[in-house]
């Protein structure tokens, strides 16, 4: 036994010594980032993993897509990249956010789409921080400085604003992982690094084409400054291999995006949209309007800006700016600092959009003069013109700023020969300052209750339903219908007419509007031409396999509701199970036997709906 002990002890001790550096170098920082995320995001809000969304409005939109990928892959066993259950019968190509929706199928299946979405939001913070930590630890070989850099990037105010409900802009976590392997690929062009560079570029693209476009600009900047390797056969082959790997992995989503881009003229927005959603120059130095202490003061300034909080919160942080300036002075001859300095200014200019905005103004003097900026070309360049919100380039502004700030910290520590506990204390202090400057309170939204009717039909089979008013973006109740119907669909699992996607809505309208029955239900116009030979319920059943037409009385004016009842007839069910959304339900099949919730009744009598004044 003693001999055995002597032989095995060195092996065990050796393994422990190998594990300890990894734990302190990686596991501890990662765990700290997770804890900081929970403290920064969840502590100030009413947090309920499965009952409340982090964010508001469009969070239901994205949560529905988490549900769709799980439902199509596990229940329908169909291709989730074409959503047959929205904008029926046209459907919707799913080319944005493919990677997270696919990755989270197990979580969605086990915990539900609300919890899945919330976990994804939180992961975008701690993964972004850890990715930046890996990158800066590689560049500076200093985990303390790298840790601060991770906080600057992950918890930047734009990330908080995007987390209001824009998945394709708060999904910033894969950016540093790509840049990490991309830089390693160019410094040590081995097959694993080339492969991983292509994989992580594709992951960014399949998560957000907006981010992919920005990274493409970064790659172009890099090779303009470092073009010599491209002139060699090996260098050209390495870059070509990286590109081919990326294209192969992202080809399913890229194909769908290109098809929609080529054949849907509504994929590109007007020049005014680019102007309206540009960053304001004053915003870069004005604390976030959702800051728990400075927010009240900042909101009076942000109220003058164009756009909204999800897009125009571009505060860079005073400490990060000072640290970046220090790096520009002390490390200006460093090649990597020059790269990220140039990149920062390129993305900063692009974020300002086509014309200069200062304190909400972009037209100056009595003659309405404007200061044109280079960003105007993005409104006309293919693919870049799909980024209709120039302020989103702030993602890369903050990425570059976090790197420059890290070099600034490193130069100060080196100049004053600060090591050990002194360095740790300074980095902890800077971390607290950064977190205080960037703190924000993200709004939350409770999950809408679902009427009993939708539970009752959840196992009825494969058919479509018509919810009226049909969900349409830009209409008075567009956002409200989306927040309700998208939630209900996750219960009833049926195809529905309409949807909430600005790039598809106009094309869908052109298809639906001419239909003699669906067109009327879709538009709700007062002038109604009806063919006496057409029974709307029979027509919808025979042509679209519609089983139920549901009138949402809380979302319809009395006059409009009365017209719909006169049009559809006086035989219907009523479901009052959810007081905020009472339903009038028409069945297109007389054999249907609805089990309406308690307190509701079945009606077969004409009803007169009295408007205001009675």
Coordinates of C-alpha atoms in Angstrom, one line a residue:
X1 CA 0.0 0.0 0.0
X2 CA 2.8 2.3 0.8
X3 CA 4.5 1.5 -2.5
X4 CA 1.3 2.2 -4.4
X5 CA 0.9 5.5 -2.6
X6 CA 4.3 6.6 -3.5
X7 CA 3.8 5.7 -7.2
X8 CA 0.4 7.4 -7.7
X9 CA 0.9 10.5 -5.6
X10 CA 3.2 12.4 -8.1
X11 CA 0.7 11.7 -10.9
X12 CA -2.2 13.1 -8.9
X13 CA -0.3 16.1 -7.7
X14 CA 0.8 16.7 -11.3
X15 CA -2.7 16.7 -12.6
X16 CA -3.8 19.0 -9.8
X17 CA -1.1 21.4 -10.7
X18 CA -2.2 21.3 -14.3
X19 CA -5.9 21.9 -13.4
X20 CA -5.3 24.8 -11.0
X21 CA -4.0 27.3 -13.6
X22 CA -6.9 26.5 -15.8
X23 CA -9.4 27.1 -13.0
X24 CA -7.9 30.4 -11.9
X25 CA -7.4 31.5 -15.5
X26 CA -10.7 30.6 -17.0
X27 CA -13.3 29.0 -14.6
X28 CA -13.0 31.8 -12.0
X29 CA -13.4 34.7 -14.5
X30 CA -16.3 32.9 -16.2
X31 CA -18.1 32.3 -12.9
X32 CA -17.5 35.9 -11.9
X33 CA -19.0 37.1 -15.2
X34 CA -22.1 35.0 -14.6
X35 CA -22.5 36.4 -11.1
X36 CA -22.0 40.0 -12.3
X37 CA -24.6 39.4 -15.1
X38 CA -27.2 38.1 -12.6
X39 CA -26.5 41.1 -10.3
X40 CA -26.5 43.7 -13.0
X41 CA -29.5 42.4 -15.0
X42 CA -31.7 40.5 -12.6
X43 CA -31.3 42.4 -9.3
X44 CA -32.9 45.8 -10.4
X45 CA -35.9 44.2 -12.1
X46 CA -38.9 42.0 -11.2
X47 CA -37.3 38.8 -12.4
X48 CA -39.3 35.6 -13.2
X49 CA -37.5 33.2 -15.5
X50 CA -40.7 31.7 -17.0
X51 CA -43.3 34.3 -16.2
X52 CA -41.7 37.6 -17.3
X53 CA -39.6 38.6 -20.2
X54 CA -36.4 40.6 -19.9
X55 CA -37.3 43.4 -22.2
X56 CA -40.6 44.4 -23.7
X57 CA -42.6 44.4 -26.9
X58 CA -40.7 42.4 -29.5
X59 CA -39.5 39.9 -26.9
X60 CA -42.7 37.9 -27.6
X61 CA -41.7 38.0 -31.3
X62 CA -38.4 36.4 -30.7
X63 CA -39.8 34.0 -28.0
X64 CA -42.2 32.7 -30.6
X65 CA -39.3 31.9 -32.9
X66 CA -37.7 29.9 -30.1
X67 CA -41.0 28.0 -29.8
X68 CA -41.2 27.5 -33.6
X69 CA -37.8 25.9 -33.9
X70 CA -38.5 23.5 -31.0
X71 CA -42.0 22.7 -32.3
X72 CA -41.1 22.2 -35.9
X73 CA -38.0 20.1 -35.1
X74 CA -39.6 17.9 -32.4
X75 CA -43.3 17.8 -33.2
X76 CA -43.8 18.5 -36.9
X77 CA -40.4 17.0 -37.9
X78 CA -40.1 19.6 -40.6
X79 CA -37.6 22.2 -41.7
X80 CA -37.6 25.0 -39.1
X81 CA -36.0 27.5 -41.6
X82 CA -39.4 28.0 -43.2
X83 CA -42.1 29.1 -40.7
X84 CA -45.4 27.8 -42.1
X85 CA -47.3 29.0 -39.1
X86 CA -47.0 32.8 -39.6
X87 CA -48.1 34.8 -42.6
X88 CA -50.2 31.9 -43.7
X89 CA -50.3 30.7 -46.5
X90 CA -47.2 32.5 -47.6
X91 CA -45.0 31.5 -44.7
X92 CA -41.8 33.2 -43.4
X93 CA -38.2 32.3 -44.2
X94 CA -36.2 32.1 -41.0
X95 CA -32.7 33.5 -42.0
X96 CA -31.9 35.6 -38.9
X97 CA -31.1 34.1 -35.5
X98 CA -30.8 30.5 -36.8
X99 CA -27.9 29.5 -34.6
X100 CA -29.4 30.5 -31.2
X101 CA -32.8 29.1 -32.1
X102 CA -31.2 25.7 -33.0
X103 CA -28.8 25.7 -30.1
X104 CA -31.6 26.4 -27.6
X105 CA -34.0 23.7 -28.8
X106 CA -33.3 21.4 -25.8
X107 CA -33.7 24.3 -23.3
X108 CA -36.9 25.5 -25.0
X109 CA -38.3 21.9 -25.0
X110 CA -37.6 21.5 -21.3
X111 CA -38.2 25.0 -19.8
X112 CA -40.4 26.7 -22.4
X113 CA -39.8 29.5 -24.8
X114 CA -40.0 32.3 -22.2
X115 CA -37.3 30.8 -20.0
X116 CA -35.3 30.0 -23.1
X117 CA -35.4 33.5 -24.3
X118 CA -34.5 35.0 -20.9
X119 CA -31.5 32.6 -20.5
X120 CA -30.3 33.6 -23.9
X121 CA -30.5 37.3 -23.0
X122 CA -28.4 36.6 -19.9
X123 CA -25.9 34.5 -21.8
X124 CA -25.3 37.3 -24.2
X125 CA -23.8 39.3 -21.4
X126 CA -21.5 36.7 -19.6
X127 CA -20.4 35.0 -22.9
X128 CA -19.6 38.4 -24.4
X129 CA -17.5 39.2 -21.4
X130 CA -15.7 35.9 -21.3
X131 CA -15.0 36.0 -25.1
X132 CA -13.4 39.5 -24.7
X133 CA -11.5 38.2 -21.7
X134 CA -10.0 35.3 -23.9
X135 CA -9.1 37.8 -26.6
X136 CA -7.4 40.3 -24.4
X137 CA -5.7 37.6 -22.3
X138 CA -4.2 36.3 -25.5
X139 CA -3.1 39.8 -26.7
X140 CA -1.8 41.1 -23.3
X141 CA -1.1 38.0 -21.3
X142 CA -2.7 39.7 -18.3
X143 CA -5.9 38.2 -16.9
X144 CA -6.6 41.2 -14.6
X145 CA -6.6 43.7 -17.4
X146 CA -8.5 41.3 -19.7
X147 CA -11.2 41.0 -17.1
X148 CA -11.9 44.7 -17.1
X149 CA -12.0 44.7 -20.9
X150 CA -14.6 42.0 -20.8
X151 CA -16.8 44.2 -18.6
X152 CA -16.5 47.2 -20.9
X153 CA -17.6 45.3 -23.9
X154 CA -20.3 43.1 -22.4
X155 CA -22.0 45.7 -20.2
X156 CA -21.8 48.6 -22.6
X157 CA -25.0 50.7 -22.6
X158 CA -25.9 49.8 -26.2
X159 CA -26.1 46.2 -25.1
X160 CA -28.6 47.1 -22.4
X161 CA -30.7 49.1 -24.9
X162 CA -30.6 46.3 -27.5
X163 CA -31.7 43.9 -24.8
X164 CA -35.1 45.7 -24.7
X165 CA -36.1 43.3 -27.5
X166 CA -33.7 43.2 -30.5
X167 CA -32.1 39.7 -30.5
X168 CA -30.1 40.4 -33.7
X169 CA -28.3 43.4 -32.0
X170 CA -27.9 42.2 -28.4
X171 CA -26.3 39.0 -29.7
X172 CA -22.8 40.3 -29.5
X173 CA -21.2 37.4 -27.6
X174 CA -19.6 35.6 -30.5
X175 CA -17.8 38.7 -31.9
X176 CA -14.7 38.4 -29.6
X177 CA -14.5 34.6 -30.2
X178 CA -14.2 35.2 -33.9
X179 CA -11.7 38.0 -33.6
X180 CA -9.7 35.8 -31.2
X181 CA -9.3 33.0 -33.7
X182 CA -9.0 35.3 -36.7
X183 CA -6.0 37.0 -35.2
X184 CA -4.5 33.7 -34.2
X185 CA -5.1 32.4 -37.8
X186 CA -3.2 35.3 -39.2
X187 CA -0.3 35.0 -36.7
X188 CA -0.2 31.2 -36.6
X189 CA -1.9 30.0 -39.8
X190 CA -2.6 26.4 -38.7
X191 CA -5.6 24.4 -39.8
X192 CA -7.4 24.5 -36.5
X193 CA -7.2 28.3 -36.3
X194 CA -8.3 28.7 -39.9
X195 CA -11.2 26.3 -39.3
X196 CA -12.3 27.9 -36.0
X197 CA -12.1 31.4 -37.6
X198 CA -14.5 30.2 -40.3
X199 CA -16.8 28.5 -37.8
X200 CA -17.1 31.5 -35.5
X201 CA -17.7 33.9 -38.5
X202 CA -20.5 31.6 -39.6
X203 CA -21.9 31.5 -36.0
X204 CA -22.0 35.3 -35.9
X205 CA -23.7 35.4 -39.3
X206 CA -26.3 32.7 -38.4
X207 CA -27.0 34.6 -35.2
X208 CA -27.1 38.1 -36.8
X209 CA -26.5 39.2 -40.4
X210 CA -26.1 42.7 -39.0
X211 CA -23.1 41.6 -36.9
X212 CA -21.7 39.6 -39.9
X213 CA -21.7 42.7 -42.1
X214 CA -19.8 44.6 -39.4
X215 CA -17.2 41.8 -39.0
X216 CA -16.8 41.8 -42.8
X217 CA -15.9 45.4 -42.6
X218 CA -13.4 44.7 -39.8
X219 CA -11.8 41.9 -41.9
X220 CA -11.5 44.3 -44.9
X221 CA -9.8 46.9 -42.6
X222 CA -7.5 44.2 -41.3
X223 CA -6.3 43.1 -44.7
X224 CA -5.9 46.6 -46.0
X225 CA -3.5 47.2 -43.1
X226 CA -1.9 43.7 -43.4
X227 CA -2.1 43.0 -47.1
X228 CA 1.3 41.3 -47.6
X229 CA 0.3 37.8 -46.5
X230 CA -2.4 37.9 -49.2
X231 CA 0.4 38.3 -51.8
X232 CA 1.8 34.9 -51.0
X233 CA 0.3 31.6 -52.2
X234 CA 0.0 30.2 -48.7
X235 CA -1.5 33.4 -47.3
X236 CA -4.1 33.5 -50.1
X237 CA -5.0 29.9 -49.6
X238 CA -5.4 30.3 -45.9
X239 CA -7.8 33.3 -46.3
X240 CA -9.7 31.5 -49.1
X241 CA -10.1 28.4 -46.9
X242 CA -11.4 30.6 -44.1
X243 CA -13.9 32.1 -46.5
X244 CA -15.0 28.8 -47.9
X245 CA -15.5 27.2 -44.4
X246 CA -17.6 30.2 -43.4
X247 CA -19.7 30.1 -46.6
X248 CA -20.4 26.3 -46.3
X249 CA -21.6 26.5 -42.7
X250 CA -23.8 29.6 -43.2
X251 CA -25.0 28.6 -46.6
X252 CA -28.6 27.6 -45.5
X253 CA -29.3 31.0 -43.9
X254 CA -27.3 32.9 -46.6
X255 CA -29.3 31.4 -49.4
X256 CA -32.6 32.4 -47.7
X257 CA -31.3 35.9 -47.0
X258 CA -30.2 36.3 -50.6
X259 CA -33.5 35.1 -52.0
X260 CA -35.4 37.5 -49.9
X261 CA -33.0 40.3 -50.6
X262 CA -33.3 39.8 -54.4
X263 CA -37.0 39.3 -54.7
X264 CA -38.4 41.4 -51.9
X265 CA -38.0 45.1 -52.5
X266 CA -39.1 45.8 -49.0
X267 CA -35.9 44.3 -47.5
X268 CA -34.2 47.7 -47.9
X269 CA -35.7 50.7 -46.1
X270 CA -35.8 54.4 -47.2
X271 CA -32.9 56.9 -46.7
X272 CA -35.1 58.6 -44.1
X273 CA -35.0 55.4 -42.0
X274 CA -31.2 55.5 -42.1
X275 CA -31.3 59.2 -41.0
X276 CA -33.8 58.7 -38.3
X277 CA -32.0 55.8 -36.7
X278 CA -28.5 57.3 -36.7
X279 CA -26.5 57.8 -33.5
X280 CA -26.4 61.3 -32.0
X281 CA -22.9 62.7 -31.4
X282 CA -24.0 63.9 -28.0
X283 CA -25.1 60.3 -27.1
X284 CA -21.6 59.1 -27.0
X285 CA -20.8 61.2 -23.9
X286 CA -24.3 61.3 -22.3
X287 CA -25.0 58.6 -19.6
X288 CA -27.7 56.1 -20.4
X289 CA -31.3 57.2 -19.9
X290 CA -32.0 53.9 -18.1
X291 CA -29.2 54.4 -15.6
X292 CA -30.6 54.0 -12.0
X293 CA -29.0 57.3 -10.8
X294 CA -28.3 59.4 -13.9
X295 CA -31.3 58.3 -15.9
X296 CA -33.6 61.1 -14.9
X297 CA -31.2 63.8 -16.1
X298 CA -30.2 61.9 -19.2
X299 CA -33.8 61.2 -20.3
X300 CA -34.4 64.9 -20.8
X301 CA -31.4 64.9 -23.3
X302 CA -32.3 61.7 -25.0
X303 CA -35.9 62.9 -25.5
X304 CA -34.4 65.2 -28.2
X305 CA -32.7 62.4 -30.1
X306 CA -34.3 60.5 -33.0
X307 CA -34.8 56.8 -32.8
X308 CA -35.6 55.0 -29.6
X309 CA -33.8 53.6 -26.5
X310 CA -33.2 50.2 -28.2
X311 CA -31.1 52.0 -30.8
X312 CA -29.8 55.4 -29.6
X313 CA -28.1 54.5 -26.3
X314 CA -24.5 54.8 -27.4
X315 CA -22.7 56.1 -24.3
X316 CA -19.0 55.1 -24.4
X317 CA -18.2 55.6 -20.7
X318 CA -15.9 58.3 -19.4
X319 CA -13.4 55.9 -17.9
X320 CA -13.2 53.8 -21.1
X321 CA -12.7 56.9 -23.2
X322 CA -9.8 58.1 -20.9
X323 CA -8.2 54.7 -20.9
X324 CA -8.5 54.5 -24.7
X325 CA -6.9 57.9 -25.1
X326 CA -4.0 56.8 -22.9
X327 CA -3.5 53.8 -25.1
X328 CA -3.5 56.1 -28.2
X329 CA -0.7 58.2 -26.6
X330 CA 1.4 55.4 -25.1
X331 CA 0.9 52.6 -27.6
X332 CA 0.3 54.4 -30.8
X333 CA 3.2 52.6 -32.5
X334 CA 1.8 49.2 -31.6
X335 CA 0.4 47.5 -34.7
X336 CA -2.6 46.0 -33.0
X337 CA -3.5 49.3 -31.4
X338 CA -3.4 51.0 -34.8
X339 CA -5.7 48.4 -36.2
X340 CA -8.4 48.9 -33.5
X341 CA -8.0 52.6 -33.5
X342 CA -8.7 52.8 -37.2
X343 CA -11.5 50.4 -36.8
X344 CA -13.0 52.4 -34.0
X345 CA -13.1 55.6 -36.0
X346 CA -14.5 53.8 -39.1
X347 CA -17.4 52.3 -37.1
X348 CA -17.9 55.5 -35.2
X349 CA -18.4 57.5 -38.4
X350 CA -20.7 54.8 -39.8
X351 CA -22.8 54.8 -36.6
X352 CA -23.5 58.5 -37.2
X353 CA -25.3 57.6 -40.3
X354 CA -25.9 59.7 -43.5
X355 CA -26.0 63.1 -41.8
X356 CA -24.6 64.5 -38.5
X357 CA -27.0 64.5 -35.5
X358 CA -26.2 66.8 -32.5
X359 CA -28.8 67.0 -29.7
X360 CA -31.5 65.7 -32.0
X361 CA -30.9 68.2 -34.8
X362 CA -29.7 67.2 -38.2
X363 CA -30.9 70.2 -40.1
X364 CA -29.2 73.5 -39.3
X365 CA -29.9 77.2 -40.0
X366 CA -33.0 78.6 -41.7
X367 CA -31.9 76.9 -44.9
X368 CA -32.0 73.5 -43.3
X369 CA -28.4 72.7 -44.1
X370 CA -27.1 69.2 -43.3
X371 CA -23.6 67.9 -42.8
X372 CA -23.3 64.8 -45.0
X373 CA -21.2 61.9 -43.7
X374 CA -19.6 58.9 -45.4
X375 CA -22.2 56.7 -43.8
X376 CA -24.7 57.8 -46.5
X377 CA -23.1 55.2 -48.8
X378 CA -24.2 52.4 -46.6
X379 CA -27.8 53.2 -47.6
X380 CA -26.9 52.3 -51.2
X381 CA -24.3 49.5 -50.9
X382 CA -25.7 45.9 -51.3
X383 CA -26.2 44.1 -48.0
X384 CA -25.0 47.1 -45.9
X385 CA -28.3 48.8 -46.9
X386 CA -30.1 46.0 -44.9
X387 CA -28.6 47.6 -41.8
X388 CA -31.3 50.3 -41.7
X389 CA -30.1 51.4 -38.2
X390 CA -26.6 53.0 -38.4
X391 CA -26.4 53.4 -34.6
X392 CA -26.0 49.6 -34.4
X393 CA -22.4 50.1 -35.6
X394 CA -21.9 51.1 -32.0
X395 CA -21.5 47.4 -31.2
X396 CA -18.1 47.5 -33.0
X397 CA -17.3 50.9 -31.6
X398 CA -17.5 49.5 -28.0
X399 CA -15.7 46.3 -29.1
X400 CA -12.7 48.4 -30.3
X401 CA -13.0 50.8 -27.3
X402 CA -12.8 47.9 -24.9
X403 CA -9.6 46.6 -26.5
X404 CA -8.0 50.1 -26.6
X405 CA -9.0 50.7 -22.9
X406 CA -7.2 47.4 -22.0
X407 CA -4.0 48.6 -23.7
X408 CA -4.4 51.9 -21.8
X409 CA -4.6 50.0 -18.4
X410 CA -1.6 47.8 -19.4
X411 CA 0.5 50.8 -20.3
X412 CA -0.2 52.5 -16.9
X413 CA 0.6 49.4 -15.0
X414 CA 3.8 48.9 -16.9
X415 CA 4.9 52.5 -16.7
X416 CA 4.5 52.7 -12.9
X417 CA 5.7 49.1 -12.4
X418 CA 2.5 48.1 -10.5
X419 CA 2.3 44.4 -9.9
X420 CA 0.7 41.8 -7.7
X421 CA -1.9 43.0 -5.2
X422 CA -1.5 46.6 -6.4
X423 CA -2.5 45.6 -10.0
X424 CA -5.4 43.5 -8.7
X425 CA -6.7 46.4 -6.6
X426 CA -6.5 48.9 -9.5
X427 CA -8.3 46.4 -11.9
X428 CA -11.0 45.8 -9.3
X429 CA -11.5 49.5 -8.8
X430 CA -11.7 50.1 -12.6
X431 CA -14.2 47.2 -12.8
X432 CA -16.5 48.8 -10.2
X433 CA -16.2 52.2 -12.0
X434 CA -17.1 50.7 -15.3
X435 CA -20.1 48.8 -13.9
X436 CA -21.4 51.9 -12.2
X437 CA -21.1 54.0 -15.3
X438 CA -22.8 51.4 -17.5
X439 CA -25.5 50.3 -15.1
X440 CA -29.0 50.2 -16.5
X441 CA -32.4 48.9 -15.7
X442 CA -34.0 46.8 -18.5
X443 CA -37.8 46.9 -18.5
X444 CA -39.7 43.6 -18.1
X445 CA -43.0 42.4 -19.4
X446 CA -45.3 39.8 -18.0
X447 CA -46.4 36.9 -20.2
X448 CA -49.9 37.5 -21.6
X449 CA -52.5 35.1 -20.2
X450 CA -54.0 32.8 -22.8
X451 CA -57.8 32.3 -23.2
X452 CA -59.1 28.9 -22.5
X453 CA -60.3 28.4 -26.1
X454 CA -56.7 28.1 -27.4
X455 CA -55.9 25.4 -24.9
X456 CA -59.0 23.5 -26.0
X457 CA -58.0 23.4 -29.6
X458 CA -54.3 22.6 -29.0
X459 CA -54.7 18.9 -29.8
X460 CA -57.3 19.2 -32.6
X461 CA -55.0 18.6 -35.5
X462 CA -53.4 20.6 -38.3
X463 CA -55.5 23.6 -39.5
X464 CA -55.4 27.3 -39.6
X465 CA -57.3 30.0 -37.6
X466 CA -58.1 33.6 -38.3
X467 CA -57.6 36.0 -35.4
X468 CA -59.3 39.4 -36.1
X469 CA -57.9 42.0 -36.2
X470 CA -55.2 40.1 -38.1
X471 CA -51.7 40.9 -36.8
X472 CA -50.2 43.6 -38.9
X473 CA -47.2 45.8 -38.1
X474 CA -47.8 49.5 -38.2
X475 CA -51.5 49.3 -37.4
X476 CA -53.0 50.9 -34.3
X477 CA -53.1 47.5 -32.5
X478 CA -50.2 45.9 -34.4
X479 CA -47.9 45.6 -31.4
X480 CA -50.7 44.4 -29.1
X481 CA -51.9 41.8 -31.5
X482 CA -48.4 40.5 -31.9
X483 CA -47.9 40.3 -28.1
X484 CA -51.1 38.3 -27.7
X485 CA -51.3 36.2 -30.9
X486 CA -47.7 35.1 -30.8
X487 CA -48.1 34.0 -27.2
X488 CA -51.4 32.2 -28.0
X489 CA -49.8 30.3 -30.9
X490 CA -47.3 28.7 -28.6
X491 CA -50.4 27.1 -27.0
X492 CA -52.7 26.3 -29.9
X493 CA -49.9 25.3 -32.4
X494 CA -52.0 26.4 -35.4
X495 CA -51.2 28.4 -38.5
X496 CA -52.3 32.0 -38.4
X497 CA -52.8 34.8 -40.9
X498 CA -50.6 37.8 -40.7
X499 CA -47.5 38.5 -38.6
X500 CA -45.2 41.1 -37.3
X501 CA -42.3 41.6 -39.6
X502 CA -41.9 44.8 -41.5
X503 CA -40.0 43.4 -44.4
X504 CA -42.6 40.8 -45.2
X505 CA -45.8 42.6 -44.4
X506 CA -46.0 44.6 -47.6
X507 CA -45.4 41.6 -49.8
X508 CA -48.0 39.6 -47.8
X509 CA -50.5 42.4 -48.2
X510 CA -50.2 42.2 -51.9
X511 CA -51.1 38.5 -51.8
X512 CA -53.9 38.7 -49.2
X513 CA -55.6 42.0 -50.1
X514 CA -57.3 40.7 -53.4
X515 CA -58.9 37.7 -51.6
X516 CA -62.7 38.4 -51.4
X517 CA -62.9 37.1 -47.8
X518 CA -59.5 37.2 -46.1
X519 CA -58.8 40.6 -47.8
X520 CA -61.8 42.1 -45.9
X521 CA -60.9 40.5 -42.6
X522 CA -57.3 41.6 -43.1
X523 CA -58.0 45.3 -43.9
X524 CA -61.2 45.8 -41.9
X525 CA -62.2 48.7 -44.2
X526 CA -65.7 50.1 -43.9
X527 CA -66.6 49.7 -47.5
X528 CA -67.4 46.0 -47.9
X529 CA -68.3 44.3 -51.1
X530 CA -69.7 40.9 -50.6
X531 CA -70.8 38.3 -53.1
X532 CA -74.1 36.9 -51.9
X533 CA -73.0 33.6 -53.3
X534 CA -70.0 33.4 -51.0
X535 CA -70.4 32.2 -47.4
X536 CA -67.3 33.5 -45.7
X537 CA -67.0 30.5 -43.3
X538 CA -67.4 27.9 -46.0
X539 CA -65.0 29.8 -48.2
X540 CA -62.3 30.0 -45.5
X541 CA -62.8 26.3 -44.7
X542 CA -62.5 25.1 -48.4
X543 CA -59.7 27.4 -49.5
X544 CA -57.5 27.8 -46.4
X545 CA -58.6 24.9 -44.1
X546 CA -59.7 27.5 -41.5
X547 CA -61.5 25.9 -38.5
X548 CA -62.1 29.0 -36.4
X549 CA -62.5 32.8 -36.8
X550 CA -61.8 34.6 -33.6
X551 CA -62.9 38.2 -33.0
X552 CA -60.9 40.0 -30.3
X553 CA -63.5 42.4 -29.0
X554 CA -61.0 44.4 -26.9
X555 CA -59.0 45.2 -30.0
X556 CA -61.9 46.2 -32.2
X557 CA -64.0 49.4 -32.3
X558 CA -67.7 48.8 -31.7
X559 CA -68.6 49.8 -35.2
X560 CA -66.0 47.6 -36.8
X561 CA -67.0 44.7 -34.5
X562 CA -70.6 45.1 -35.5
X563 CA -69.7 44.9 -39.2
X564 CA -67.7 41.7 -38.7
X565 CA -70.6 40.1 -36.8
X566 CA -73.1 41.1 -39.6
X567 CA -70.7 39.7 -42.1
X568 CA -70.0 36.4 -40.4
X569 CA -73.4 35.7 -38.9
X570 CA -75.0 35.4 -35.5
X571 CA -74.0 31.8 -34.5
X572 CA -70.9 32.0 -32.4
X573 CA -69.3 31.1 -29.1
X574 CA -68.1 33.5 -26.4
X575 CA -65.0 33.0 -24.3
X576 CA -64.5 35.4 -21.4
X577 CA -61.9 33.3 -19.6
X578 CA -59.4 36.2 -19.9
X579 CA -61.0 39.5 -19.0
X580 CA -58.5 41.6 -21.0
X581 CA -59.2 39.7 -24.2
X582 CA -62.8 38.4 -24.5
X583 CA -63.4 36.4 -27.6
X584 CA -66.2 35.9 -30.1
X585 CA -65.5 32.6 -31.9
X586 CA -67.0 31.3 -35.2
X587 CA -66.6 27.8 -36.2
X588 CA -66.4 26.9 -39.9
X589 CA -67.4 23.3 -39.1
X590 CA -70.8 22.6 -37.6
X591 CA -69.5 19.4 -36.1
X592 CA -67.1 21.2 -33.8
X593 CA -67.9 20.9 -30.1
X594 CA -66.0 23.5 -28.2
X595 CA -65.3 23.1 -24.5
X596 CA -65.4 26.8 -23.5
X597 CA -64.0 27.8 -20.1
X598 CA -66.2 28.2 -17.1
X599 CA -68.2 31.4 -17.1
X600 CA -68.5 31.5 -20.9
X601 CA -71.6 30.6 -22.9
X602 CA -72.6 29.4 -26.3
X603 CA -74.6 31.9 -28.3
X604 CA -76.9 31.5 -31.3
X605 CA -78.9 34.7 -31.1
X606 CA -78.4 38.0 -33.0
X607 CA -76.6 40.6 -31.0
X608 CA -76.8 44.3 -31.4
X609 CA -73.5 46.0 -30.3
X610 CA -74.2 49.5 -29.0
X611 CA -71.6 52.1 -29.5
X612 CA -70.9 55.3 -27.6
X613 CA -73.9 57.6 -26.9
X614 CA -76.4 54.9 -25.9

